[in-house]
PDB file of C-alpha atoms in Angstrom:
ATOM      1  CA  MET A  13     -21.655  -2.161  -0.677  1.00  0.00           C
ATOM      2  CA  ARG A  14     -23.927  -4.683  -2.335  1.00  0.00           C
ATOM      3  CA  PHE A  15     -23.113  -6.769  -5.377  1.00  0.00           C
ATOM      4  CA  GLU A  16     -25.368  -8.882  -7.556  1.00  0.00           C
ATOM      5  CA  LEU A  17     -23.772 -12.078  -8.800  1.00  0.00           C
ATOM      6  CA  THR A  18     -25.124 -13.832 -11.866  1.00  0.00           C
ATOM      7  CA  LEU A  19     -24.537 -17.569 -11.494  1.00  0.00           C
ATOM      8  CA  ASN A  20     -24.790 -19.983 -14.413  1.00  0.00           C
ATOM      9  CA  ARG A  21     -25.273 -23.707 -13.992  1.00  0.00           C
ATOM     10  CA  THR A  22     -22.503 -25.548 -15.789  1.00  0.00           C
ATOM     11  CA  THR A  23     -23.764 -29.147 -15.532  1.00  0.00           C
ATOM     12  CA  LYS A  24     -27.092 -30.980 -15.616  1.00  0.00           C
ATOM     13  CA  GLN A  25     -27.354 -31.167 -11.844  1.00  0.00           C
ATOM     14  CA  ARG A  26     -30.674 -29.737 -10.636  1.00  0.00           C
ATOM     15  CA  MET A  27     -31.055 -30.708  -6.952  1.00  0.00           C
ATOM     16  CA  LEU A  28     -30.047 -28.292  -4.188  1.00  0.00           C
ATOM     17  CA  PRO A  29     -30.463 -28.724  -0.409  1.00  0.00           C
ATOM     18  CA  MET A  30     -33.116 -26.385   0.996  1.00  0.00           C
ATOM     19  CA  ASP A  31     -30.716 -25.365   3.751  1.00  0.00           C
ATOM     20  CA  TYR A  32     -28.135 -24.065   1.285  1.00  0.00           C
ATOM     21  CA  GLN A  33     -27.176 -20.902   3.196  1.00  0.00           C
ATOM     22  CA  TYR A  34     -24.333 -22.568   5.097  1.00  0.00           C
ATOM     23  CA  TYR A  35     -22.728 -23.618   1.821  1.00  0.00           C
ATOM     24  CA  ILE A  36     -22.902 -20.063   0.456  1.00  0.00           C
ATOM     25  CA  SER A  37     -21.253 -18.710   3.600  1.00  0.00           C
ATOM     26  CA  ALA A  38     -18.492 -21.323   3.360  1.00  0.00           C
ATOM     27  CA  TRP A  39     -17.948 -20.470  -0.319  1.00  0.00           C
ATOM     28  CA  ILE A  40     -17.619 -16.746   0.428  1.00  0.00           C
ATOM     29  CA  TYR A  41     -14.931 -17.459   3.012  1.00  0.00           C
ATOM     30  CA  LYS A  42     -13.175 -19.755   0.545  1.00  0.00           C
ATOM     31  CA  VAL A  43     -13.085 -17.062  -2.153  1.00  0.00           C
ATOM     32  CA  LEU A  44     -11.640 -14.551   0.294  1.00  0.00           C
ATOM     33  CA  LYS A  45      -9.072 -17.053   1.519  1.00  0.00           C
ATOM     34  CA  GLN A  46      -7.892 -17.894  -1.990  1.00  0.00           C
ATOM     35  CA  ALA A  47      -6.973 -14.264  -2.620  1.00  0.00           C
ATOM     36  CA  ASP A  48      -5.923 -13.051   0.776  1.00  0.00           C
ATOM     37  CA  ALA A  49      -5.575 -15.563   3.595  1.00  0.00           C
ATOM     38  CA  ASP A  50      -5.021 -12.895   6.216  1.00  0.00           C
ATOM     39  CA  PHE A  51      -8.221 -11.033   5.273  1.00  0.00           C
ATOM     40  CA  ALA A  52     -10.279 -14.225   5.214  1.00  0.00           C
ATOM     41  CA  ASN A  53      -8.922 -15.417   8.554  1.00  0.00           C
ATOM     42  CA  PHE A  54      -9.652 -12.002  10.030  1.00  0.00           C
ATOM     43  CA  LEU A  55     -13.275 -12.137   8.898  1.00  0.00           C
ATOM     44  CA  HIS A  56     -13.779 -15.743   9.911  1.00  0.00           C
ATOM     45  CA  ASN A  57     -12.013 -15.769  13.268  1.00  0.00           C
ATOM     46  CA  LYS A  58     -12.514 -12.246  14.535  1.00  0.00           C
ATOM     47  CA  GLY A  59     -14.595 -10.067  12.259  1.00  0.00           C
ATOM     48  CA  TYR A  60     -14.343  -6.390  13.083  1.00  0.00           C
ATOM     49  CA  GLY A  61     -14.287  -5.042  16.597  1.00  0.00           C
ATOM     50  CA  LYS A  62     -12.260  -3.690  19.459  1.00  0.00           C
ATOM     51  CA  GLY A  63     -11.200  -7.130  20.614  1.00  0.00           C
ATOM     52  CA  ASP A  64     -12.138  -6.654  24.268  1.00  0.00           C
ATOM     53  CA  SER A  65     -12.624  -9.910  26.114  1.00  0.00           C
ATOM     54  CA  ASP A  66     -16.206  -8.986  27.040  1.00  0.00           C
ATOM     55  CA  THR A  67     -17.211  -7.667  23.621  1.00  0.00           C
ATOM     56  CA  LYS A  68     -18.665  -9.696  20.766  1.00  0.00           C
ATOM     57  CA  LEU A  69     -16.895  -9.388  17.430  1.00  0.00           C
ATOM     58  CA  TYR A  70     -18.875  -9.114  14.214  1.00  0.00           C
ATOM     59  CA  LYS A  71     -18.382 -10.419  10.712  1.00  0.00           C
ATOM     60  CA  LEU A  72     -19.655  -7.546   8.619  1.00  0.00           C
ATOM     61  CA  PHE A  73     -21.077  -9.205   5.541  1.00  0.00           C
ATOM     62  CA  CYS A  74     -24.391 -10.732   4.574  1.00  0.00           C
ATOM     63  CA  PHE A  75     -26.081 -12.338   1.579  1.00  0.00           C
ATOM     64  CA  SER A  76     -29.542 -12.789   0.147  1.00  0.00           C
ATOM     65  CA  ARG A  77     -31.515 -15.891  -0.673  1.00  0.00           C
ATOM     66  CA  LEU A  78     -30.851 -17.367  -4.095  1.00  0.00           C
ATOM     67  CA  ASN A  79     -33.190 -16.031  -6.756  1.00  0.00           C
ATOM     68  CA  PHE A  80     -34.021 -19.072  -8.878  1.00  0.00           C
ATOM     69  CA  GLY A  81     -37.662 -18.503  -9.735  1.00  0.00           C
ATOM     70  CA  LYS A  82     -40.149 -21.133  -8.596  1.00  0.00           C
ATOM     71  CA  PRO A  83     -38.336 -24.444  -8.149  1.00  0.00           C
ATOM     72  CA  LYS A  84     -40.016 -27.780  -7.584  1.00  0.00           C
ATOM     73  CA  MET A  85     -39.938 -28.626  -3.871  1.00  0.00           C
ATOM     74  CA  TRP A  86     -39.215 -32.131  -2.573  1.00  0.00           C
ATOM     75  CA  LYS A  87     -40.174 -31.478   1.052  1.00  0.00           C
ATOM     76  CA  GLU A  88     -39.626 -35.026   2.249  1.00  0.00           C
ATOM     77  CA  LYS A  89     -36.074 -34.935   0.895  1.00  0.00           C
ATOM     78  CA  LYS A  90     -35.516 -31.261   1.816  1.00  0.00           C
ATOM     79  CA  LEU A  91     -34.452 -30.463  -1.738  1.00  0.00           C
ATOM     80  CA  PHE A  92     -35.151 -27.853  -4.401  1.00  0.00           C
ATOM     81  CA  GLU A  93     -35.241 -28.990  -8.020  1.00  0.00           C
ATOM     82  CA  ILE A  94     -34.051 -26.015 -10.046  1.00  0.00           C
ATOM     83  CA  SER A  95     -34.786 -25.764 -13.749  1.00  0.00           C
ATOM     84  CA  THR A  96     -33.458 -22.280 -14.553  1.00  0.00           C
ATOM     85  CA  HIS A  97     -29.869 -21.977 -15.774  1.00  0.00           C
ATOM     86  CA  GLU A  98     -29.271 -18.417 -14.552  1.00  0.00           C
ATOM     87  CA  ILE A  99     -29.511 -17.676 -10.833  1.00  0.00           C
ATOM     88  CA  LYS A 100     -29.008 -14.392  -8.969  1.00  0.00           C
ATOM     89  CA  LEU A 101     -27.334 -13.919  -5.591  1.00  0.00           C
ATOM     90  CA  GLN A 102     -26.641 -10.657  -3.772  1.00  0.00           C
ATOM     91  CA  ILE A 103     -23.792 -10.283  -1.310  1.00  0.00           C
ATOM     92  CA  SER A 104     -22.764  -7.244   0.705  1.00  0.00           C
ATOM     93  CA  PHE A 105     -19.804  -6.076   2.769  1.00  0.00           C
ATOM     94  CA  ASP A 106     -19.641  -3.212   5.249  1.00  0.00           C
ATOM     95  CA  VAL A 107     -16.091  -2.212   4.336  1.00  0.00           C
ATOM     96  CA  ASN A 108     -14.534   0.819   2.670  1.00  0.00           C
ATOM     97  CA  GLU A 109     -14.682   1.447  -1.085  1.00  0.00           C
ATOM     98  CA  VAL A 110     -11.133   0.247  -1.707  1.00  0.00           C
ATOM     99  CA  ALA A 111     -11.916  -3.095  -0.096  1.00  0.00           C
ATOM    100  CA  CYS A 112     -15.185  -3.353  -2.058  1.00  0.00           C
ATOM    101  CA  ASN A 113     -13.392  -2.936  -5.378  1.00  0.00           C
ATOM    102  CA  PHE A 114     -10.951  -5.629  -4.291  1.00  0.00           C
ATOM    103  CA  ILE A 115     -13.785  -7.949  -3.264  1.00  0.00           C
ATOM    104  CA  LYS A 116     -15.677  -7.427  -6.548  1.00  0.00           C
ATOM    105  CA  GLY A 117     -12.682  -8.701  -8.490  1.00  0.00           C
ATOM    106  CA  LEU A 118     -12.384 -11.791  -6.314  1.00  0.00           C
ATOM    107  CA  PHE A 119     -15.786 -13.174  -7.254  1.00  0.00           C
ATOM    108  CA  MET A 120     -15.645 -12.591 -11.012  1.00  0.00           C
ATOM    109  CA  ALA A 121     -15.355 -15.842 -13.013  1.00  0.00           C
ATOM    110  CA  GLN A 122     -15.311 -18.040  -9.910  1.00  0.00           C
ATOM    111  CA  GLU A 123     -16.278 -21.683 -10.440  1.00  0.00           C
ATOM    112  CA  PHE A 124     -17.698 -23.574  -7.485  1.00  0.00           C
ATOM    113  CA  TYR A 125     -19.925 -26.385  -6.262  1.00  0.00           C
ATOM    114  CA  LEU A 126     -22.834 -25.500  -3.984  1.00  0.00           C
ATOM    115  CA  GLY A 127     -24.342 -28.275  -1.899  1.00  0.00           C
ATOM    116  CA  ASP A 128     -23.534 -31.327   0.195  1.00  0.00           C
ATOM    117  CA  LYS A 129     -21.831 -34.551  -0.837  1.00  0.00           C
ATOM    118  CA  PHE A 130     -25.105 -35.987  -2.144  1.00  0.00           C
ATOM    119  CA  ASN A 131     -26.900 -33.065  -3.814  1.00  0.00           C
ATOM    120  CA  GLY A 132     -25.619 -29.830  -5.269  1.00  0.00           C
ATOM    121  CA  ILE A 133     -24.995 -27.778  -8.387  1.00  0.00           C
ATOM    122  CA  ASP A 134     -21.872 -26.577 -10.180  1.00  0.00           C
ATOM    123  CA  PHE A 135     -21.853 -22.854 -10.949  1.00  0.00           C
ATOM    124  CA  THR A 136     -19.704 -20.265 -12.599  1.00  0.00           C
ATOM    125  CA  VAL A 137     -19.974 -16.567 -11.777  1.00  0.00           C
ATOM    126  CA  ALA A 138     -20.848 -14.944 -15.106  1.00  0.00           C
ATOM    127  CA  ASN A 139     -21.122 -11.360 -13.865  1.00  0.00           C
ATOM    128  CA  VAL A 140     -20.623  -9.198 -10.779  1.00  0.00           C
ATOM    129  CA  ALA A 141     -22.470  -5.860 -10.677  1.00  0.00           C
ATOM    130  CA  ALA A 142     -22.192  -3.245  -7.928  1.00  0.00           C
ATOM    131  CA  LEU A 143     -25.601  -2.038  -6.745  1.00  0.00           C
ATOM    132  CA  SER A 144     -26.454   1.517  -5.781  1.00  0.00           C
ATOM    133  CA  GLU A 145     -27.569   2.347  -2.252  1.00  0.00           C
ATOM    134  CA  PRO A 146     -31.015   3.728  -1.486  1.00  0.00           C
ATOM    135  CA  GLU A 147     -31.309   7.270  -0.190  1.00  0.00           C
ATOM    136  CA  PHE A 148     -31.107   6.803   3.563  1.00  0.00           C
ATOM    137  CA  THR A 149     -32.921   8.971   6.103  1.00  0.00           C
ATOM    138  CA  GLU A 150     -33.162   8.639   9.880  1.00  0.00           C
ATOM    139  CA  THR A 151     -36.507   6.827   9.590  1.00  0.00           C
ATOM    140  CA  MET A 152     -36.688   3.934   7.134  1.00  0.00           C
ATOM    141  CA  ARG A 153     -39.017   1.001   6.583  1.00  0.00           C
ATOM    142  CA  TYR A 154     -37.619  -2.411   5.703  1.00  0.00           C
ATOM    143  CA  ARG A 155     -38.831  -5.868   4.745  1.00  0.00           C
ATOM    144  CA  LEU A 156     -36.833  -8.822   6.015  1.00  0.00           C
ATOM    145  CA  GLN A 157     -35.858 -11.235   3.249  1.00  0.00           C
ATOM    146  CA  THR A 158     -34.079 -13.610   5.639  1.00  0.00           C
ATOM    147  CA  PRO A 159     -34.894 -14.094   9.340  1.00  0.00           C
ATOM    148  CA  TRP A 160     -33.919 -11.648  12.069  1.00  0.00           C
ATOM    149  CA  VAL A 161     -32.302 -13.759  14.793  1.00  0.00           C
ATOM    150  CA  VAL A 162     -32.313 -12.693  18.442  1.00  0.00           C
ATOM    151  CA  SER A 163     -30.814 -15.228  20.842  1.00  0.00           C
ATOM    152  CA  TYR A 164     -30.721 -15.424  24.612  1.00  0.00           C
ATOM    153  CA  GLN A 165     -28.824 -17.968  26.671  1.00  0.00           C
ATOM    154  CA  LYS A 166     -29.300 -18.308  30.409  1.00  0.00           C
ATOM    155  CA  GLU A 167     -26.285 -19.092  32.538  1.00  0.00           C
ATOM    156  CA  ASN A 168     -27.099 -22.774  33.040  1.00  0.00           C
ATOM    157  CA  ASP A 169     -28.568 -23.434  29.594  1.00  0.00           C
ATOM    158  CA  LYS A 170     -26.564 -25.587  27.191  1.00  0.00           C
ATOM    159  CA  TYR A 171     -28.082 -23.954  24.107  1.00  0.00           C
ATOM    160  CA  PRO A 172     -29.473 -20.479  23.383  1.00  0.00           C
ATOM    161  CA  SER A 173     -33.155 -19.759  22.924  1.00  0.00           C
ATOM    162  CA  TYR A 174     -34.187 -18.019  19.711  1.00  0.00           C
ATOM    163  CA  LEU A 175     -36.714 -15.371  20.618  1.00  0.00           C
ATOM    164  CA  SER A 176     -39.807 -14.194  18.766  1.00  0.00           C
ATOM    165  CA  PRO A 177     -41.179 -10.631  18.868  1.00  0.00           C
ATOM    166  CA  LYS A 178     -43.694 -11.863  21.459  1.00  0.00           C
ATOM    167  CA  ASP A 179     -40.865 -12.365  23.962  1.00  0.00           C
ATOM    168  CA  GLU A 180     -40.389  -9.359  26.228  1.00  0.00           C
ATOM    169  CA  LEU A 181     -36.606  -9.477  25.744  1.00  0.00           C
ATOM    170  CA  PHE A 182     -36.776  -9.412  21.942  1.00  0.00           C
ATOM    171  CA  GLU A 183     -36.832  -5.672  21.301  1.00  0.00           C
ATOM    172  CA  GLY A 184     -34.260  -4.781  23.940  1.00  0.00           C
ATOM    173  CA  LEU A 185     -31.788  -7.446  22.848  1.00  0.00           C
ATOM    174  CA  SER A 186     -32.227  -6.664  19.151  1.00  0.00           C
ATOM    175  CA  MET A 187     -31.462  -2.985  19.750  1.00  0.00           C
ATOM    176  CA  LYS A 188     -28.557  -3.859  22.064  1.00  0.00           C
ATOM    177  CA  HIS A 189     -27.080  -5.984  19.277  1.00  0.00           C
ATOM    178  CA  LEU A 190     -27.360  -3.196  16.703  1.00  0.00           C
ATOM    179  CA  ILE A 191     -25.826  -0.620  19.029  1.00  0.00           C
ATOM    180  CA  GLU A 192     -22.920  -2.911  19.929  1.00  0.00           C
ATOM    181  CA  LYS A 193     -22.436  -3.906  16.310  1.00  0.00           C
ATOM    182  CA  TYR A 194     -22.145  -0.283  15.258  1.00  0.00           C
ATOM    183  CA  ASN A 195     -20.128   1.069  18.183  1.00  0.00           C
ATOM    184  CA  ASN A 196     -17.616  -1.786  18.026  1.00  0.00           C
ATOM    185  CA  THR A 197     -16.927  -1.361  14.318  1.00  0.00           C
ATOM    186  CA  HIS A 198     -17.389   2.342  13.520  1.00  0.00           C
ATOM    187  CA  HIS A 199     -15.443   4.979  15.371  1.00  0.00           C
ATOM    188  CA  ASP A 200     -16.641   8.294  13.918  1.00  0.00           C
ATOM    189  CA  LEU A 201     -19.945   8.238  15.832  1.00  0.00           C
ATOM    190  CA  PHE A 202     -21.003   6.666  19.136  1.00  0.00           C
ATOM    191  CA  ILE A 203     -24.624   5.518  19.307  1.00  0.00           C
ATOM    192  CA  GLU A 204     -26.592   5.896  22.538  1.00  0.00           C
ATOM    193  CA  PRO A 205     -29.642   3.711  23.279  1.00  0.00           C
ATOM    194  CA  ASP A 206     -32.076   6.622  22.893  1.00  0.00           C
ATOM    195  CA  GLN A 207     -30.871   7.230  19.312  1.00  0.00           C
ATOM    196  CA  ILE A 208     -32.325   4.023  17.905  1.00  0.00           C
ATOM    197  CA  LYS A 209     -35.878   2.674  17.962  1.00  0.00           C
ATOM    198  CA  VAL A 210     -37.675  -0.090  16.070  1.00  0.00           C
ATOM    199  CA  LYS A 211     -41.370  -0.672  15.389  1.00  0.00           C
ATOM    200  CA  ARG A 212     -42.752  -3.872  13.884  1.00  0.00           C
ATOM    201  CA  LEU A 213     -45.298  -3.104  11.154  1.00  0.00           C
ATOM    202  CA  ASN A 214     -47.063  -6.437  10.705  1.00  0.00           C
ATOM    203  CA  ASP A 215     -47.336  -9.945  12.090  1.00  0.00           C
ATOM    204  CA  PHE A 216     -44.232 -12.098  12.157  1.00  0.00           C
ATOM    205  CA  LYS A 217     -43.449 -15.521  10.739  1.00  0.00           C
ATOM    206  CA  ARG A 218     -40.975 -17.887  12.354  1.00  0.00           C
ATOM    207  CA  SER A 219     -38.334 -19.099   9.915  1.00  0.00           C
ATOM    208  CA  GLY A 220     -34.876 -20.637  10.049  1.00  0.00           C
ATOM    209  CA  PHE A 221     -32.390 -23.028   8.551  1.00  0.00           C
ATOM    210  CA  VAL A 222     -29.686 -25.483   9.486  1.00  0.00           C
ATOM    211  CA  ILE A 223     -26.057 -24.436   9.750  1.00  0.00           C
ATOM    212  CA  LYS A 224     -23.054 -26.762   9.721  1.00  0.00           C
ATOM    213  CA  PRO A 225     -25.187 -29.680   8.438  1.00  0.00           C
ATOM    214  CA  ASP A 226     -23.860 -33.216   8.773  1.00  0.00           C
ATOM    215  CA  THR A 227     -21.321 -32.200  11.406  1.00  0.00           C
ATOM    216  CA  PRO A 228     -21.267 -32.587  15.204  1.00  0.00           C
ATOM    217  CA  GLN A 229     -21.951 -28.823  15.367  1.00  0.00           C
ATOM    218  CA  GLN A 230     -25.148 -29.039  13.308  1.00  0.00           C
ATOM    219  CA  SER A 231     -27.903 -26.813  14.642  1.00  0.00           C
ATOM    220  CA  ARG A 232     -31.075 -25.134  13.472  1.00  0.00           C
ATOM    221  CA  ILE A 233     -31.215 -21.379  13.957  1.00  0.00           C
ATOM    222  CA  VAL A 234     -34.660 -19.808  14.011  1.00  0.00           C
ATOM    223  CA  GLY A 235     -35.506 -16.155  13.452  1.00  0.00           C
ATOM    224  CA  ASN A 236     -38.434 -14.032  12.387  1.00  0.00           C
ATOM    225  CA  LEU A 237     -39.691 -12.461   9.178  1.00  0.00           C
ATOM    226  CA  PHE A 238     -41.652  -9.189   9.310  1.00  0.00           C
ATOM    227  CA  ASP A 239     -41.645  -5.585   8.121  1.00  0.00           C
ATOM    228  CA  PHE A 240     -40.311  -2.926  10.460  1.00  0.00           C
ATOM    229  CA  GLU A 241     -39.612   0.764  10.803  1.00  0.00           C
ATOM    230  CA  LEU A 242     -36.234   1.799  12.171  1.00  0.00           C
ATOM    231  CA  TYR A 243     -35.332   5.204  13.561  1.00  0.00           C
ATOM    232  CA  ALA A 244     -31.553   5.561  13.787  1.00  0.00           C
ATOM    233  CA  PRO A 245     -28.650   7.680  12.539  1.00  0.00           C
ATOM    234  CA  VAL A 246     -28.110   7.329   8.797  1.00  0.00           C
ATOM    235  CA  ASP A 247     -24.797   5.511   9.329  1.00  0.00           C
ATOM    236  CA  VAL A 248     -26.622   2.758  11.227  1.00  0.00           C
ATOM    237  CA  HIS A 249     -28.984   2.292   8.281  1.00  0.00           C
ATOM    238  CA  LYS A 250     -25.989   1.986   5.984  1.00  0.00           C
ATOM    239  CA  MET A 251     -24.482  -0.640   8.269  1.00  0.00           C
ATOM    240  CA  ILE A 252     -27.551  -2.888   8.298  1.00  0.00           C
ATOM    241  CA  TRP A 253     -27.896  -2.471   4.532  1.00  0.00           C
ATOM    242  CA  ASN A 254     -24.334  -3.708   4.059  1.00  0.00           C
ATOM    243  CA  ALA A 255     -23.989  -6.119   6.975  1.00  0.00           C
ATOM    244  CA  GLY A 256     -27.492  -7.309   7.859  1.00  0.00           C
ATOM    245  CA  VAL A 257     -29.686  -6.372  10.803  1.00  0.00           C
ATOM    246  CA  SER A 258     -29.444  -9.698  12.602  1.00  0.00           C
ATOM    247  CA  GLU A 259     -27.160 -11.811  14.653  1.00  0.00           C
ATOM    248  CA  LYS A 260     -25.290 -14.347  12.492  1.00  0.00           C
ATOM    249  CA  SER A 261     -25.460 -12.143   9.396  1.00  0.00           C
ATOM    250  CA  SER A 262     -22.437 -13.886   7.873  1.00  0.00           C
ATOM    251  CA  SER A 263     -24.588 -17.054   7.778  1.00  0.00           C
ATOM    252  CA  GLY A 264     -27.237 -15.234   5.733  1.00  0.00           C
ATOM    253  CA  PHE A 265     -29.561 -13.954   8.467  1.00  0.00           C
ATOM    254  CA  GLY A 266     -31.006 -10.437   8.600  1.00  0.00           C
ATOM    255  CA  TRP A 267     -30.913  -9.451   4.911  1.00  0.00           C
ATOM    256  CA  VAL A 268     -33.257  -6.486   4.383  1.00  0.00           C
ATOM    257  CA  GLU A 269     -34.773  -4.603   1.478  1.00  0.00           C
ATOM    258  CA  VAL A 270     -36.359  -1.157   1.674  1.00  0.00           C
ATOM    259  CA  SER A 271     -40.127  -1.562   1.837  1.00  0.00           C
ATOM    260  CA  THR A 272     -41.759  -0.717  -1.479  1.00  0.00           C
ATOM    261  CA  ASP A 273     -44.721   0.746   0.443  1.00  0.00           C
ATOM    262  CA  TYR A 274     -42.318   3.177   2.099  1.00  0.00           C
ATOM    263  CA  MET A 275     -40.668   4.133  -1.174  1.00  0.00           C
ATOM    264  CA  THR A 276     -44.067   4.809  -2.749  1.00  0.00           C
ATOM    265  CA  SER A 277     -45.393   6.892   0.154  1.00  0.00           C
ATOM    266  CA  SER A 278     -42.195   8.926   0.512  1.00  0.00           C
ATOM    267  CA  LYS A 279     -42.176  10.163  -3.078  1.00  0.00           C
TER     268      LYS A 279
END
């Protein structure tokens, strides 16, 4: 389920690091931990999954970019200067309805600081609104709002490579990830490889951001922005709507919206 949070600035601070996604992810974990340490630790350390030693475990939530209008950009300082006092943020969780109602209450009236030790903004959550789902069918068209990350690490490589759609491994690995993500977290339906297909609808743009800034683990993760058509069981569409389509969705990658072109043509 998706929620839209209305954030109000509470001080005169206006500068926000451009790579703010890591700080949002850390804040989400902090909110969960304040209310239920076991639930937060489960999400952060394991996510959902079968727990097999050879199976990746997934953290089934995602979040959008901040909607703050058109800020002034200080590219050399990697900062946004934000003038608006009301900012929107959407977050989503692929959990059952009971858990969603619990989560909605956690975020209401939260007060928090978003940013690093030099630049950031104090916010309060003024409102939390549950958003309705689109009408899902087996074939849907989506527009990526945050990059779709597909990584590949060779046996002797120290760091993974972040693939683009031009790489021959991109499509196969992206579909493998979705199938594993679904099969390891949903047990009412088992997805076979021939049940899911993706088609890119336009050119792609490379995009990414830094995670864990100012730490020894700092790294820049790079993905791809494009529109795509996905053929898959309806439950898979619901999963990517609520948990992102990408690797590293809990860091804000792989947030999708239904393509407006598709919605217009399907009426």
